[in-house]
């Protein structure tokens, strides 16, 4: 459905935001995961025809997006990261106006389309409410309603769940699942759980490059037997030992640490290793966080850790 070939983009300030990006994406939700500054928004904006690329191509259902941006625009919907709304206008009024821009000139047809979209995102009852009174989750659902005007084949949503509370996030995730039938829904996010819960296919991006690409399930399975964990009890005595040891980079400096995090006063360490890294390490089932952080590790020297 969407074929991206060797797409590159360098901004005027010399930052190369996209480096030879190639992806083939089918219907359903495709997750694009990466840290801030990875280039996700640059890719989204280029796909949404809001900026040019220096080289490469993007073909959406046979239409070359870079060569025919006008035609492509009728086939795509976009929910940008900083989707602003007019606070004093009602949901129905703004959606009606946006539908005019999308080419719905017949007022009766437009009214039907607007009502249908508001029902789909569960905002029909609130249609007369001013957008300034909407919660973050309601605003994002409104953003989806406008992105779906004209039944686009490609819907691009840029970091949509950032800032939503847990209930709103689940509701929004369910909405994304519902609307991803028969179309490509490209979801850019830095939240690993969003991808784990929603996306049958994904890519990880860093420094303008695609560094992993595939189904989360397959990428996770590829780490089977290679992720080990250990808990370090930071009681006052062991804490001082730990601090002492952690300043000594010679201690087990060959270990590749995936993550370290505090949990109930203890430090949980996850390590990548083809064999048991030490007697006190236990093998654990890998997860998508491990895939993400090992992909980002990609560095010449392993990180040192005190064990
Ligand atoms: P992400 O969405 O993954 O956070 P972005 O695409 O926003 O990443 O940014 C990728 C890189 O490009 C960053 O280094 C960012 O500072 C830079 N960048 C983004 N937009 C512009 C721009 N309009 N002009 C110059 N540099 C930009």
mmCIF file of N, CA and C and ligand atoms in Angstrom, residues 11 13 15 17 35-42 45, ligand 1:
data_model
loop_
_atom_site.group_PDB
_atom_site.id
_atom_site.type_symbol
_atom_site.label_atom_id
_atom_site.label_comp_id
_atom_site.label_asym_id
_atom_site.label_seq_id
_atom_site.Cartn_x
_atom_site.Cartn_y
_atom_site.Cartn_z
ATOM 1 N N UNK A 11 18.093 19.295 6.413
ATOM 2 C CA UNK A 11 17.560 20.651 6.579
ATOM 3 C C UNK A 11 18.639 21.684 6.255
ATOM 4 N N UNK A 13 19.950 23.807 8.010
ATOM 5 C CA UNK A 13 20.981 23.958 9.044
ATOM 6 C C UNK A 13 21.990 22.803 9.046
ATOM 7 N N UNK A 15 21.365 19.538 9.397
ATOM 8 C CA UNK A 15 20.953 18.310 10.088
ATOM 9 C C UNK A 15 20.316 17.353 9.085
ATOM 10 N N UNK A 17 17.989 14.678 8.695
ATOM 11 C CA UNK A 17 16.894 14.100 9.494
ATOM 12 C C UNK A 17 16.461 12.741 8.953
ATOM 13 N N UNK A 35 13.522 7.635 19.667
ATOM 14 C CA UNK A 35 13.661 8.699 20.663
ATOM 15 C C UNK A 35 13.418 10.072 20.042
ATOM 16 N N UNK A 36 13.309 11.083 20.878
ATOM 17 C CA UNK A 36 13.157 12.436 20.359
ATOM 18 C C UNK A 36 14.348 12.774 19.468
ATOM 19 N N UNK A 37 14.054 13.376 18.344
ATOM 20 C CA UNK A 37 15.122 13.772 17.429
ATOM 21 C C UNK A 37 15.505 12.683 16.443
ATOM 22 N N UNK A 38 14.822 11.527 16.488
ATOM 23 C CA UNK A 38 15.167 10.405 15.596
ATOM 24 C C UNK A 38 14.854 10.719 14.130
ATOM 25 N N UNK A 39 13.854 11.574 13.911
ATOM 26 C CA UNK A 39 13.444 11.887 12.538
ATOM 27 C C UNK A 39 12.020 11.467 12.227
ATOM 28 N N UNK A 40 11.284 11.042 13.237
ATOM 29 C CA UNK A 40 9.914 10.542 13.015
ATOM 30 C C UNK A 40 9.017 11.637 12.424
ATOM 31 N N UNK A 41 9.021 12.814 13.058
ATOM 32 C CA UNK A 41 8.155 13.884 12.565
ATOM 33 C C UNK A 41 8.569 14.332 11.163
ATOM 34 N N UNK A 42 9.881 14.311 10.910
ATOM 35 C CA UNK A 42 10.350 14.691 9.568
ATOM 36 C C UNK A 42 9.767 13.731 8.532
ATOM 37 N N UNK A 45 5.933 14.444 8.262
ATOM 38 C CA UNK A 45 5.628 15.687 7.527
ATOM 39 C C UNK A 45 5.908 15.514 6.039
HETATM 40 P P1 LIG B 1 11.385 13.261 16.092
HETATM 41 O O1 LIG B 1 10.029 13.510 15.534
HETATM 42 O O2 LIG B 1 11.787 11.820 16.028
HETATM 43 O O3 LIG B 1 11.570 13.844 17.472
HETATM 44 P P2 LIG B 1 12.290 15.251 14.188
HETATM 45 O O4 LIG B 1 11.966 14.796 12.817
HETATM 46 O O5 LIG B 1 11.416 16.295 14.810
HETATM 47 O O6 LIG B 1 12.466 13.998 15.159
HETATM 48 O O7 LIG B 1 13.781 15.835 14.173
HETATM 49 C C1 LIG B 1 14.875 15.129 13.591
HETATM 50 C C2 LIG B 1 16.089 16.065 13.597
HETATM 51 O O8 LIG B 1 15.866 17.130 12.663
HETATM 52 C C3 LIG B 1 16.345 16.746 14.935
HETATM 53 O O9 LIG B 1 17.738 16.866 15.095
HETATM 54 C C4 LIG B 1 15.693 18.100 14.786
HETATM 55 O O10 LIG B 1 16.332 19.060 15.601
HETATM 56 C C5 LIG B 1 15.912 18.395 13.306
HETATM 57 N N1 LIG B 1 14.822 19.198 12.723
HETATM 58 C C6 LIG B 1 13.513 18.917 12.711
HETATM 59 N N2 LIG B 1 12.818 19.858 12.035
HETATM 60 C C7 LIG B 1 13.739 20.758 11.598
HETATM 61 C C8 LIG B 1 13.653 21.961 10.834
HETATM 62 N N3 LIG B 1 12.490 22.416 10.360
HETATM 63 N N4 LIG B 1 14.802 22.619 10.582
HETATM 64 C C9 LIG B 1 15.986 22.163 11.033
HETATM 65 N N5 LIG B 1 16.143 21.036 11.759
HETATM 66 C C10 LIG B 1 15.030 20.335 12.040
#
